[in-house]
Tab-separated table of C-alpha atoms and ligand atoms in Angstrom:
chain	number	residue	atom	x	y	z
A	5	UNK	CA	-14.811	-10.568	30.802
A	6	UNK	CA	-13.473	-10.919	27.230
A	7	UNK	CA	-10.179	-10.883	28.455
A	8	UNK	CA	-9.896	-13.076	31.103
A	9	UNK	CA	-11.565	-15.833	28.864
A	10	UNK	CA	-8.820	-15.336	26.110
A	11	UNK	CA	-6.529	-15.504	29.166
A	12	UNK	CA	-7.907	-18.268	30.701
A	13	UNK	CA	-7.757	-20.000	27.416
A	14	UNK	CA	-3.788	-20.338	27.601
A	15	UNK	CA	-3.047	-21.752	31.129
A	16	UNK	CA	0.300	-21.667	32.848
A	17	UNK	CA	2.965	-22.905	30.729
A	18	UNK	CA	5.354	-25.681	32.364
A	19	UNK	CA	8.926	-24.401	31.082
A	20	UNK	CA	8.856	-20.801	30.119
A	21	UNK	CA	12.812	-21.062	29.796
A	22	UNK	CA	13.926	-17.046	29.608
A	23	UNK	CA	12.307	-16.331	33.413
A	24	UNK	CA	13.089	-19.767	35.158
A	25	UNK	CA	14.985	-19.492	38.025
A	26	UNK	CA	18.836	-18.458	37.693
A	27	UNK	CA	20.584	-22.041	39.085
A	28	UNK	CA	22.504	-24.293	36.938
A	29	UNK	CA	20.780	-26.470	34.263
A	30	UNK	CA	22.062	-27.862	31.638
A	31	UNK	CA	18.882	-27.370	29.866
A	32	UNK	CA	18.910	-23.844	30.395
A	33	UNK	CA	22.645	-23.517	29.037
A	34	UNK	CA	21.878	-25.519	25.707
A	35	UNK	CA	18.492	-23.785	25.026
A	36	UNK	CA	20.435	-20.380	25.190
A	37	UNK	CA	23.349	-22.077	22.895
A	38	UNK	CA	20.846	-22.913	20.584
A	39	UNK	CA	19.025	-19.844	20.037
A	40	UNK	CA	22.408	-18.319	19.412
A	41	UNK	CA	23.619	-20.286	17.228
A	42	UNK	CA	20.270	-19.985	15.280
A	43	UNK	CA	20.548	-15.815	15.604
A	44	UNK	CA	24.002	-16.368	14.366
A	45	UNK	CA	23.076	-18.727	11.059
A	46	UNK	CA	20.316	-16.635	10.565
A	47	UNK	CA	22.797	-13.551	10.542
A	48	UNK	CA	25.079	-15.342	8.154
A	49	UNK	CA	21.778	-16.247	5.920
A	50	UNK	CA	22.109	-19.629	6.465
A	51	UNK	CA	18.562	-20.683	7.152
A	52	UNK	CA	18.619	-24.079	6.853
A	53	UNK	CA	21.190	-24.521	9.649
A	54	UNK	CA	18.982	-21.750	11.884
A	55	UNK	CA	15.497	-23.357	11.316
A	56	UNK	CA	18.095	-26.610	13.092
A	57	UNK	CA	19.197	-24.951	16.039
A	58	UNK	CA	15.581	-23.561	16.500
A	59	UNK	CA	13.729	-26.551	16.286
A	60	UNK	CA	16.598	-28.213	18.494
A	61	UNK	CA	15.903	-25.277	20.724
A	62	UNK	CA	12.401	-26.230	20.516
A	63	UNK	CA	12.499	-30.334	21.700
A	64	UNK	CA	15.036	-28.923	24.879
A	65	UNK	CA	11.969	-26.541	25.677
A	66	UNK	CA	9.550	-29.488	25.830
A	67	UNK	CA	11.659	-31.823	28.081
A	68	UNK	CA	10.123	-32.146	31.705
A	69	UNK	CA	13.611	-32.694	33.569
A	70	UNK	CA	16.882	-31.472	32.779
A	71	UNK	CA	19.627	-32.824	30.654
A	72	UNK	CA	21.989	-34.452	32.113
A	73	UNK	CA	24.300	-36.873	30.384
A	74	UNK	CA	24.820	-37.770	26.748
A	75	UNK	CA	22.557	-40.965	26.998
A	76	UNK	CA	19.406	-38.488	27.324
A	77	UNK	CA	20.530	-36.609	24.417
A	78	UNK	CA	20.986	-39.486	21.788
A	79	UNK	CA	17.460	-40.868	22.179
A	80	UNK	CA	15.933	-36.881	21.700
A	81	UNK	CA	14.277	-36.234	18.051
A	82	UNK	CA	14.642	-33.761	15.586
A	83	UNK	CA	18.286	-33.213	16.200
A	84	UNK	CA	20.655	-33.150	13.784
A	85	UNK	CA	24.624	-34.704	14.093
A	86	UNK	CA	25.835	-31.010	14.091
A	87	UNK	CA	23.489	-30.174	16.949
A	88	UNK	CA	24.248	-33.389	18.981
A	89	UNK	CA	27.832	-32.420	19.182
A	90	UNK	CA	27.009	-28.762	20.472
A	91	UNK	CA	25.015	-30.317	23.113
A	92	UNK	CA	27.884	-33.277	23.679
A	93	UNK	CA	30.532	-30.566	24.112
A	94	UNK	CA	28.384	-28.966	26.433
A	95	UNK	CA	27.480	-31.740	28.823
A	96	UNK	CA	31.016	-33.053	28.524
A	97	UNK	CA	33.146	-30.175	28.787
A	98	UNK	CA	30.516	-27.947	30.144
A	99	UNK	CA	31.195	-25.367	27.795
A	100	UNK	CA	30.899	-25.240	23.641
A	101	UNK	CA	34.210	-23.277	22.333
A	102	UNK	CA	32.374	-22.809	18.709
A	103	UNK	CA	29.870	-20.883	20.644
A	104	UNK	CA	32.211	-18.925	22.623
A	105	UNK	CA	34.062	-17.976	19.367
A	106	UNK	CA	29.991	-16.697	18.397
A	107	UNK	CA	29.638	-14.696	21.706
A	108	UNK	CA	32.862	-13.263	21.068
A	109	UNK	CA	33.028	-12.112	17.234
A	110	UNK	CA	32.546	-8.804	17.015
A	111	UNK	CA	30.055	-8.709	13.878
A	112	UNK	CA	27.726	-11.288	16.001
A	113	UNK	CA	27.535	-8.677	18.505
A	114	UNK	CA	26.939	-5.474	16.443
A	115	UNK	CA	24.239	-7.417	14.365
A	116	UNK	CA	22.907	-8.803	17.692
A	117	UNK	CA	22.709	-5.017	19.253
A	118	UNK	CA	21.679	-3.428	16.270
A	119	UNK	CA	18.380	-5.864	15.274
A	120	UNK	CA	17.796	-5.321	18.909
A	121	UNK	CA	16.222	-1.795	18.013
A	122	UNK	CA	12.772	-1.760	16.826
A	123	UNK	CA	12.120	-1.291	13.282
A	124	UNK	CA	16.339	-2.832	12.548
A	125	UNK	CA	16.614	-5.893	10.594
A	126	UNK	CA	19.641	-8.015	9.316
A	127	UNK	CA	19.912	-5.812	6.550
A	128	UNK	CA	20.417	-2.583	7.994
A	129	UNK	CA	22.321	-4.028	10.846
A	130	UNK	CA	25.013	-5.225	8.570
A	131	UNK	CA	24.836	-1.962	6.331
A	132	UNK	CA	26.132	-0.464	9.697
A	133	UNK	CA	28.250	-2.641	10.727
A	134	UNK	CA	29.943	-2.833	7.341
A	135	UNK	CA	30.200	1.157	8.032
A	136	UNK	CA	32.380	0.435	11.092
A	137	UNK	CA	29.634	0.822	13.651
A	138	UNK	CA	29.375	-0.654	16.127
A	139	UNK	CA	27.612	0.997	19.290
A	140	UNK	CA	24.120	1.973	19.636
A	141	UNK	CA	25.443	5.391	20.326
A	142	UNK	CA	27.562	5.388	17.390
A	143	UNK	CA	24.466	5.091	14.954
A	144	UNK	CA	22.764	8.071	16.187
A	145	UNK	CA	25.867	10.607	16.569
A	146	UNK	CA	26.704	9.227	12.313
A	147	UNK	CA	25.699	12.261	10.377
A	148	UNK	CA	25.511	10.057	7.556
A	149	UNK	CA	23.181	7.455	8.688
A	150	UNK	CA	19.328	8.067	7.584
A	151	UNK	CA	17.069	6.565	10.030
A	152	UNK	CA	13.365	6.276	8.865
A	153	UNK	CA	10.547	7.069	11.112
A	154	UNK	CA	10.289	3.327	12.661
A	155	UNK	CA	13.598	3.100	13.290
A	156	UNK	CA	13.694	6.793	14.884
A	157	UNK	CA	11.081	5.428	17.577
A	158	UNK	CA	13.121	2.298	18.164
A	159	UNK	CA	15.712	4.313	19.122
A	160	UNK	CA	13.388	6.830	21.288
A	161	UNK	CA	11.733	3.773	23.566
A	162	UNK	CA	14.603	1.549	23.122
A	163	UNK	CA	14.841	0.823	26.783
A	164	UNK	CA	10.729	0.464	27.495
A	165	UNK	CA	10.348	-1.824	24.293
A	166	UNK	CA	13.285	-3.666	25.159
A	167	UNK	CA	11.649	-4.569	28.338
A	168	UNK	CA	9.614	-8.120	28.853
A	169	UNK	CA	5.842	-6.923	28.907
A	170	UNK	CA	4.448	-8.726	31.683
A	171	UNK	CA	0.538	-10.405	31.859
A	172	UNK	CA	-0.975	-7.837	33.830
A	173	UNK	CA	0.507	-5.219	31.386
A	174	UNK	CA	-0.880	-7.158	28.814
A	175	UNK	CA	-4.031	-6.964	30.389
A	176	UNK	CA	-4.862	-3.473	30.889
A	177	UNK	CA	-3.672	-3.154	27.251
A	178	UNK	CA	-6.198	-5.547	26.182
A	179	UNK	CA	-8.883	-3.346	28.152
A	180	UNK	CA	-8.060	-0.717	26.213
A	181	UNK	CA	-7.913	-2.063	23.248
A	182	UNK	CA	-10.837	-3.570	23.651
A	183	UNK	CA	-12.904	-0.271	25.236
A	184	UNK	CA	-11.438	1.658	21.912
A	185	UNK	CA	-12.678	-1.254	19.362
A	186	UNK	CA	-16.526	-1.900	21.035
A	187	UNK	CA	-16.991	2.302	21.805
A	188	UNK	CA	-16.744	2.466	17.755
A	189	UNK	CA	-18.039	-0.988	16.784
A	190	UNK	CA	-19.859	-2.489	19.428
A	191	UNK	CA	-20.331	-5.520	17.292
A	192	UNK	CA	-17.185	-5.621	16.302
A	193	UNK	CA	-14.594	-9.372	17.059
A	194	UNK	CA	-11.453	-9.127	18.928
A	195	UNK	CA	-8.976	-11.504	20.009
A	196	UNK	CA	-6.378	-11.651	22.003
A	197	UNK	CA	-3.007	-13.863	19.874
A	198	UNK	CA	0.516	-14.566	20.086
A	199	UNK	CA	1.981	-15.557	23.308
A	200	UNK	CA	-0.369	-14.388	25.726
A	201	UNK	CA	-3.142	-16.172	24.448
A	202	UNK	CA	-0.507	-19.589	25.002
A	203	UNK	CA	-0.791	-18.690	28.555
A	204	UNK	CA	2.883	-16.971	28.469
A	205	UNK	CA	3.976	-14.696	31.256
A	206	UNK	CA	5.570	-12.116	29.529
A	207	UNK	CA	5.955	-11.296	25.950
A	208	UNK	CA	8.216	-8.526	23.823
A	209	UNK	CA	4.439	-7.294	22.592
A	210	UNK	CA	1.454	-8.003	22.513
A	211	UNK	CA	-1.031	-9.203	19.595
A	212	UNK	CA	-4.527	-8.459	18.444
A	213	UNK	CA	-7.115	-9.518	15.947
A	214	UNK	CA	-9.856	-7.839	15.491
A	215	UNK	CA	-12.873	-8.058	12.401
A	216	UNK	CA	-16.028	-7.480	11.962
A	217	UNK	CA	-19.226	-10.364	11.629
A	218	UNK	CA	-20.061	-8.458	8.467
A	219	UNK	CA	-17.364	-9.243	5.277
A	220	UNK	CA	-16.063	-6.278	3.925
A	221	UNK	CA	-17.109	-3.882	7.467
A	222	UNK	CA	-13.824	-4.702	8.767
A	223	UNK	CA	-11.878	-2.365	5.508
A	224	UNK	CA	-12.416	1.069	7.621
A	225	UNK	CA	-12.110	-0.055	11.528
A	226	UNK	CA	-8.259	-0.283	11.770
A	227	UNK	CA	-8.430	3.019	10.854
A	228	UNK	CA	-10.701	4.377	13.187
A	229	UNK	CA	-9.095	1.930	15.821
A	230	UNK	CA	-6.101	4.405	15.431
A	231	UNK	CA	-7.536	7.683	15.401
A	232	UNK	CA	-9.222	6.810	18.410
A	233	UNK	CA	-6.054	5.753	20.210
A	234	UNK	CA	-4.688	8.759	19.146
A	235	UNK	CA	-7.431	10.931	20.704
A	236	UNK	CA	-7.165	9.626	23.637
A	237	UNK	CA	-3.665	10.645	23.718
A	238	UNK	CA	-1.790	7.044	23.845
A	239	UNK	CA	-0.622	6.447	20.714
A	240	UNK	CA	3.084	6.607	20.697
A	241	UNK	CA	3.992	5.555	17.025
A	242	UNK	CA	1.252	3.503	14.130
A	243	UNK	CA	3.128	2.232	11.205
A	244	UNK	CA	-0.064	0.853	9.131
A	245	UNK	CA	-0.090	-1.228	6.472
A	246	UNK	CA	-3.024	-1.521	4.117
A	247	UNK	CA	-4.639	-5.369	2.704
A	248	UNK	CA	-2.395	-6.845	-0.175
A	249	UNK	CA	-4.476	-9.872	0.419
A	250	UNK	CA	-5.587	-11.859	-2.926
A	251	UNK	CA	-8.136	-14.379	-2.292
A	252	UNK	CA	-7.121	-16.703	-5.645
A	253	UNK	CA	-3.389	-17.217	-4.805
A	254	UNK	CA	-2.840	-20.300	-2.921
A	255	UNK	CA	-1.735	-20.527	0.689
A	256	UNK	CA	2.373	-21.308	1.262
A	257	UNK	CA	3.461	-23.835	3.132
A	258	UNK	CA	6.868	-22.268	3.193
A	259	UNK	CA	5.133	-19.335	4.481
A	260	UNK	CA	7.827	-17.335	6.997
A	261	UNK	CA	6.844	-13.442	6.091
A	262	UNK	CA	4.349	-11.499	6.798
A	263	UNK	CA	0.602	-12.198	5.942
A	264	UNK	CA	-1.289	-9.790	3.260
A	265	UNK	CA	-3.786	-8.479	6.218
A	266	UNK	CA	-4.332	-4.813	6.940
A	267	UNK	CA	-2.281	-4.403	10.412
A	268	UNK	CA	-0.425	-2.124	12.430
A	269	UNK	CA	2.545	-2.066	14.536
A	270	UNK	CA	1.725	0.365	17.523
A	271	UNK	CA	3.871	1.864	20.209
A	272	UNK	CA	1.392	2.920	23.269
A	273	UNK	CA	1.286	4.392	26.500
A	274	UNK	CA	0.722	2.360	29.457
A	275	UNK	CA	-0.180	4.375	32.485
A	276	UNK	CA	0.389	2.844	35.775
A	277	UNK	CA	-2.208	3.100	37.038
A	278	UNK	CA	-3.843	1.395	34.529
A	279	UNK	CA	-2.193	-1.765	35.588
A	280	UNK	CA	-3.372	-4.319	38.237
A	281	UNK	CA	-1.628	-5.839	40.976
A	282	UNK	CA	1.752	-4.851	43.687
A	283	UNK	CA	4.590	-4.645	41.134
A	284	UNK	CA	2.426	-2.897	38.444
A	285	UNK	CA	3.991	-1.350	35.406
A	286	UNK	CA	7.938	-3.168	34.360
A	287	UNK	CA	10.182	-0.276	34.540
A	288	UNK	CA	13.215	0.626	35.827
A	289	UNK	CA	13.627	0.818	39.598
A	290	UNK	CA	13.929	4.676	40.499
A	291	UNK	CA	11.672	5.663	37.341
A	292	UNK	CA	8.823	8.002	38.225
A	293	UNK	CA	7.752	8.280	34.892
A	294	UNK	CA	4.367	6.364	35.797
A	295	UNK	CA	4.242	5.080	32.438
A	296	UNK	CA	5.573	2.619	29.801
A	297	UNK	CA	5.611	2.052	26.315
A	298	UNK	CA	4.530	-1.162	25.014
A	299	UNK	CA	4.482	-2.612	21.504
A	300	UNK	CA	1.177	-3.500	19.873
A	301	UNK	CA	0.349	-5.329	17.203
A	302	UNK	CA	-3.200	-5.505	15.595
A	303	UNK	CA	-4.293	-7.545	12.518
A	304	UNK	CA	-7.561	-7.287	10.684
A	305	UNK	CA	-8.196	-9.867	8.595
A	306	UNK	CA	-11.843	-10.906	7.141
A	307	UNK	CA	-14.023	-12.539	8.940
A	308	UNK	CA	-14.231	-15.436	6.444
A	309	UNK	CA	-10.090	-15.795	7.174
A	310	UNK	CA	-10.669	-14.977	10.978
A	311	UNK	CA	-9.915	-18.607	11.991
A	312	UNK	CA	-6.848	-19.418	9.593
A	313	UNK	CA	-5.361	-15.589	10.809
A	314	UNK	CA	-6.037	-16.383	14.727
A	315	UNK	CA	-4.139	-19.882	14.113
A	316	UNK	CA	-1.021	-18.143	12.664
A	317	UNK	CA	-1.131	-15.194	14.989
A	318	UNK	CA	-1.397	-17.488	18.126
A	319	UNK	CA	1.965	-19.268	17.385
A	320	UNK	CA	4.522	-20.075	18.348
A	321	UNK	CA	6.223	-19.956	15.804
A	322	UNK	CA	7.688	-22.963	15.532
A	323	UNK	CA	4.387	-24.597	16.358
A	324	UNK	CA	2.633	-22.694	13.152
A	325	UNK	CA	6.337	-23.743	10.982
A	326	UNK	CA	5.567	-27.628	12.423
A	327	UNK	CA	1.863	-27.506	11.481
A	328	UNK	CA	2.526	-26.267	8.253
A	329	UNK	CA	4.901	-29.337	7.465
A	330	UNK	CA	2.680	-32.118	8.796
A	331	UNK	CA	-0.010	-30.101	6.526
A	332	UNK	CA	2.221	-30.384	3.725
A	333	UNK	CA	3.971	-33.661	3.801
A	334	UNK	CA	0.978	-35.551	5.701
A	335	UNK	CA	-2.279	-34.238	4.092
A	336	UNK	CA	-1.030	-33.087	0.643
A	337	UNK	CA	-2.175	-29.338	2.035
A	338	UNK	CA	-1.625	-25.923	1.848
A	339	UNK	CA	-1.797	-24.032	4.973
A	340	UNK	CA	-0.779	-20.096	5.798
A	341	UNK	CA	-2.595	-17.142	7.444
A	342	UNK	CA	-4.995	-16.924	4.997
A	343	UNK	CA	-6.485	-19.930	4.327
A	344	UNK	CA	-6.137	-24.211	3.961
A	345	UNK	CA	-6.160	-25.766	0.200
A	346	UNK	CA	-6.382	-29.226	-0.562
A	347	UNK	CA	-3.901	-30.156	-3.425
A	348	UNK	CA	-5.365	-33.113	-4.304
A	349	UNK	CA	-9.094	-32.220	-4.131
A	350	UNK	CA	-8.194	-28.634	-5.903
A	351	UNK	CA	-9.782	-27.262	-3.273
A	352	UNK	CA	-9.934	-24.443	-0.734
A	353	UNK	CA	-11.016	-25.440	2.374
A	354	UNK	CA	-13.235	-22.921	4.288
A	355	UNK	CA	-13.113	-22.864	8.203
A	356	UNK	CA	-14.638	-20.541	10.981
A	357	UNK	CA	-13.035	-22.360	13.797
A	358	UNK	CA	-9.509	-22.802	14.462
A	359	UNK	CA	-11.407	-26.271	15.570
A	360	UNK	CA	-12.260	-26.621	11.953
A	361	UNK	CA	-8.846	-26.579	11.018
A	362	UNK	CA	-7.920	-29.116	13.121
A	363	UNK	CA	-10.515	-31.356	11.725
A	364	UNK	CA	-9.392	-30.522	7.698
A	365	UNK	CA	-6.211	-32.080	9.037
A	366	UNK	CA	-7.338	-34.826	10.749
A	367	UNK	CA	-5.573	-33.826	13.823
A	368	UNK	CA	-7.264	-33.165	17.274
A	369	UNK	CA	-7.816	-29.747	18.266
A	370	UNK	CA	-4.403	-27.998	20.695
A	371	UNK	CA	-5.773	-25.826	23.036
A	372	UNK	CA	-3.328	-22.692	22.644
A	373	UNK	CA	-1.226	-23.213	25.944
A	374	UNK	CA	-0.489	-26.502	24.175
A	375	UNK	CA	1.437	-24.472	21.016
A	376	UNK	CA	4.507	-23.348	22.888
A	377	UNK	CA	6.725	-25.392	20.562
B	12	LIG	N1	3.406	-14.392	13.257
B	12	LIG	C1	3.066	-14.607	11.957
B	12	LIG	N2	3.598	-13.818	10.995
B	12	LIG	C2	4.449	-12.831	11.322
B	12	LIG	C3	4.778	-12.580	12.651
B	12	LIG	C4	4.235	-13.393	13.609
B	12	LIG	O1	2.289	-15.496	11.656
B	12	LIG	N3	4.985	-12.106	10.368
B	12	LIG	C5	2.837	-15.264	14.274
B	12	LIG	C6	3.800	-16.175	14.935
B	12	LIG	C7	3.899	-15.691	16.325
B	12	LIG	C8	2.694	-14.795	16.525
B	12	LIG	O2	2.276	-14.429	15.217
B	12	LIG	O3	3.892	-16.748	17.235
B	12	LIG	C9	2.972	-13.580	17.306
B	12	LIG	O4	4.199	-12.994	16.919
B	12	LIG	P1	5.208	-12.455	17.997
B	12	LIG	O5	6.459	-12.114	17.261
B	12	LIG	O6	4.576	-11.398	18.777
B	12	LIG	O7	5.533	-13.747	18.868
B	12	LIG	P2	4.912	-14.242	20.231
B	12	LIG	O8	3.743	-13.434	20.613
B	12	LIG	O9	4.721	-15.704	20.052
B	12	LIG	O10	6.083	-14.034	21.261
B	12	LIG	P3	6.565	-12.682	21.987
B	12	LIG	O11	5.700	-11.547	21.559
B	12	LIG	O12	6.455	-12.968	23.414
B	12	LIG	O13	7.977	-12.507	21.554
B	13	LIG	MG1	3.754	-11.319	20.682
C-alpha cells in the first residue's frame, strides 16, 4: 500500500540515540550533554553557540562505536574548542560540572518545562518565568495568565502529546489520513515526511504532504481535509494557517522558520483499535481510555514546489540546515522549502523530484533513512 512504500522507503536507522538501550555509553552521555547545552544557548538566544552543540550532537549520532577516550574525540569534525572540552571533561572526569550547573538552574528548568507544552515557545516561557512561575500547575491556577486556544490544548493532552508516537501509531494515522484525502480527492498526492519517512521508530508527531496533480486544485483540499476529520469525529484541535507563499522572492539559505505553505497543526484521536500489533496504542499502563491523541502535521504546498517542500519536510533538521550550506557555499545556490535558485545563472531552478534536486547540486541522491543527521 501507499504507506508501507513511504515506510519502506526509510529503513531501520543504526543509532536512534533517545530509545537505545539504558547501559553506560559515553556516547549516549555526551549526545544528551549536547542537546542541553544547545536547549540552553538557544534559551539564552545565543544561536550561534546552539546551532554548535547541535551539529556536535549531530557527528556523536553518526559514530558506529562508542566514545571512549580523548584520542577518538580530537580526530572527530565539526567540533568546536568549546565543545571538545565538554566532551574532554566528560570522558575524563566522567561528568561536565558546567552542565550540571545547566541541569540545576532553575530558569533552565522552568523554560525547559514550560516549551514542553504544545503551542509554548521561548517567549512565553520566559514571560512566565519572569512572573515567578515555575510549575506546570502554577500556570493554569494564575488568574492572570491568558492562554490562547493552542496553548489551552497543550495543556489538555499534555501527557498523550508528550508521549513518543510509535511506527505502528504512525501507521494507522497515515491510513486515515490517507482514507480522508482519496474519499474527497481520489486523485489527490500524499506523502508521508519528517522522521518516519527516515525510517525512525518513534516520533513527537507525525508529518504529511499532500497536493494535488492539478496547480492551483490543491487551494480548497486542506480545508475539506479538516472538515472531514472533523465529521468523523477525530479531530481534537486544527490550528490552520492559510498560503503566504510568493513565488518571486528568492529561496533563504538561512532559512530556520516556517515555510509560506497552507498547513495545519492537528491534534487527533487514535483509537486502539485502530492500531496494529501486541503493544498497540503508547499510553499509560492502567489507562482504559482506548485512545490517544497524536499530533499531526499536514502541509500543502503546489504541486510545482511538491519536491523542494517533501525535501524540507523529510529532515532532519540538521540534514536540511547542512544541505542548505553546501548549497550555499558550494554551488553559489539558494535552497528552502519552496524552491532552488541559481545565483550566478539568475535563475530558478525547477524540480519535480527530490532526485532532481540532487542533480541541480551535483550531489548523488540520499535515500531518506540516509538524512538522520
Ligand atoms: N521542518 C521544516 N520547517 C519547520 C518545521 C520542520 O522544514 N518549520 C522540517 C524539518 C523536520 C521536518 O520538517 O525534520 C519535520 O519536523 P518535525 O519537527 O516533525 O521533526 P521530525 O519529524 O524530524 O522529528 P520528530 O517529529 O520525531 O520530532
Ligand atoms: Mg515529525
Amino acid at each position: 500500500s501507499w504507506f508501507t512504500d513511504s515506510m519502506r522507503e526509510g529503513r531501520p536507522v543504526t543509532v536512534e540515540t533517545r530509545h537505545r538501550k539504558k547501559v553506560f555509553d559515553p556516547l549516549l552521555i555526551l549526545y544528551d550533554v549536547m542537546e542541553e547545552l544547545a536547549e540552553s544557548s538557544e534559551f539564552n538566544e545565543s544561536k550561534g553557540p546552539c546551532l554548535a552543540f547541535r551539529r556536535a550532537a549531530s557527528v556523536l549520532k553518526s559514530l558506529p562505536s562508542a566514545v571512549h577516550c580523548l584520542e577518538a574525540i580530537q580526530g572527530l569534525p565539526c567540533l568546536g574548542e568549546h565543545t571538545k572540552a565538554v566532551m574532554e571533561e566528560i570522558l575524563t572526569f566522567g561528568r561536565s560540572f558546567k552542565v550540571e550547573e545547566i541541569r540545576c538552574d532553575e530558569r533552565y528548568q522552568a523554560l525547559k518545562l514550560f516549551t514542553s507544552v504544545f503551542g509554548v515557545g521561548p517567549k512565553t516561557a520566559e514571560k512566565w518565568y519572569r512572573r515567578g512561575l515555575r510549575s506546570l500547575k502554577e500556570i493554569l491556577t494564575e488568574p492572570n495568565i491568558q492562554l490562547n486556544r493552542m496553548q489551552r490544548a497543550g495543556f489538555l493532552y499534555y501527557s498523550d502529546i508528550s508521549k513518543a508516537v510509535s511506527k505502528a501509531e504512525a501507521k494507522a494515522l497515515g491510513c486515515i489520513i490517507e482514507e480522508t484525502v482519496h474519499w474527497i480527492a481520489p486523485d489527490a498526492i500524499l506523502a508521508l515526511t519528517g522522521g518516519f519517512r527516515r525510517g525512525k521508530e518513534y516520533g513527537h508527531d507525525v508529518d504529511f504532504l499532500l497536493t494535488m496533480p492539478e496547480m492551483g486544485k490543491e487551494e480548497g483540499l486542506l480545508l475539506h481535509v479538516i472538515d472531514r476529520l472533523r465529521d468523523q469525529g477525530i479531530l481534537l484541535y486544527c490550528e490552520y494557517q492559510g498560503s503566504t507563499f510568493d513565488v518571486s522572492k528568492l529561496p533563504s539559505w538561512r532559512f530556520e522558520d516556517m515555510d509560506h505553505f497552507q498547513k495545519c497543526f492537528l491534534i487527533l484521536r487514535l483509537e486502539q483499535g485502530q492500531v496494529e500489533g501486541e503493544r498497540g496504542l503508547q499510553s499509560d499502563p492502567g489507562d482504559s481510555r482506548g485512545w490517544r491523541a497524536v499530533r499531526v502535521d499536514l502541509v500543502a504546498p503546489p504541486v510545482d514546489r511538491y519536491a523542494f517542500a517533501l525535501l524540507g519536510w523529510t529532515g532532519s533538521r540538521q540534514f536540511g540546515r547542512d544541505l542548505r550550506t553546501f548549497a550555499y557555499k558550494e554551488r553559489q545556490m539558494l535552497l528552502d522549502n519552496h524552491a532552488l535558485y541559481d545565483k550566478t545563472k539568475k535563475l530558478f531552478l525547477p524540480a519535480t523530484t527530490e532526485e532532481d534536486i540532487f542533480a541541480h547540486l551535483g550531489l548523488e541522491y540520499v535515500e531518506p533513512w540516509q538524512r538522520n543527521a
